Structures are given as structure tokens and as C-alpha cells.
Coordinates of C-alpha atoms in Angstrom, one line a residue:
X1 CA -0.1 -5.7 -2.8
X2 CA 0.9 -9.3 -1.0
X3 CA -2.2 -10.2 1.2
X4 CA -1.7 -13.2 3.8
X5 CA -4.7 -14.6 5.5
X6 CA -3.9 -15.9 9.0
X7 CA -5.9 -17.8 11.4
X8 CA -6.4 -15.0 15.2
X9 CA -6.5 -18.0 17.3
X10 CA -3.5 -19.7 16.5
X11 CA -1.6 -17.2 14.6
X12 CA -1.4 -20.3 11.5
X13 CA -0.5 -18.4 7.9
X14 CA -3.4 -19.7 5.3
X15 CA -2.5 -18.4 2.1
X16 CA -0.4 -15.7 0.8
X17 CA -1.5 -13.8 -2.4
X18 CA -1.0 -10.6 -4.3
X19 CA -3.9 -8.5 -5.2
X20 CA -4.4 -5.5 -7.3
X21 CA -7.6 -5.1 -5.9
X22 CA -7.3 -4.4 -2.4
X23 CA -10.7 -2.7 -2.0
X24 CA -12.1 -5.7 -3.1
X25 CA -10.7 -8.5 -1.6
X26 CA -11.4 -6.7 1.8
X27 CA -14.9 -5.8 1.0
X28 CA -15.6 -9.6 -0.3
X29 CA -13.7 -10.9 2.4
X30 CA -16.0 -9.5 5.0
X31 CA -19.1 -11.1 4.1
X32 CA -20.6 -14.2 5.7
X33 CA -17.8 -16.0 5.0
X34 CA -14.7 -16.7 3.3
X35 CA -14.3 -20.0 2.1
X36 CA -10.9 -22.5 1.4
X37 CA -10.3 -25.5 -0.6
X38 CA -9.5 -26.7 3.5
X39 CA -12.2 -24.9 5.5
X40 CA -14.4 -22.0 5.8
X41 CA -14.0 -19.2 8.4
X42 CA -15.2 -15.8 9.0
X43 CA -13.8 -12.2 8.9
X44 CA -12.3 -11.0 11.9
X45 CA -10.0 -8.7 11.3
X46 CA -7.2 -6.2 9.2
X47 CA -4.0 -5.0 9.8
X48 CA -1.6 -2.6 7.4
X49 CA 1.6 -3.8 7.3
X50 CA 5.2 -1.3 6.4
X51 CA 8.1 -2.9 6.8
X52 CA 11.4 -2.3 4.9
X53 CA 13.3 -4.6 2.2
X54 CA 16.5 -4.2 0.8
X55 CA 15.7 -0.5 0.7
X56 CA 12.7 0.0 -0.5
X57 CA 9.5 0.1 1.9
X58 CA 6.6 -2.4 0.9
X59 CA 2.6 -3.0 2.1
X60 CA 1.2 -6.4 2.9
X61 CA -2.3 -6.5 4.1
X62 CA -2.7 -9.2 6.7
X63 CA -6.6 -10.4 7.2
X64 CA -7.2 -12.3 10.4
X65 CA -9.5 -14.8 9.9
X66 CA -11.9 -16.5 13.0

């Protein structure tokens, strides 16, 4: 599934990735902090989006960070 990390305050997309372990990824980001080479953030909330692309329904997990 496509996973996007977004900053809650600005709406800026920080990272986009693909993961087959969404439950594990969500458990990991809900810990004390999420660290990237360019900064550390805290989990805020997440949203599962569904959209239609080329006639195929797709899912996208958006993880919001503060």
C-alpha cells in the first residue's frame, strides 16, 4: 500500500513509500517519535484514503506528524 507522511501544521508531504506491513508501520510510528534524516516528529493521526485511478480503486495511508 502507498504510505504518505504529512506534516499536520503545513500539509507538507515529507515522505512517500510503499509498505506491505501497514499494521506494523502504524504501530511503529505511534511510538515516542518518528525520525527521518531531516528531522524528528511525533505521530498525530492517520487517515486511510480510497481513490479511483485508471478505473481501479486504490488505497493510500496518510500518516500525519507534528
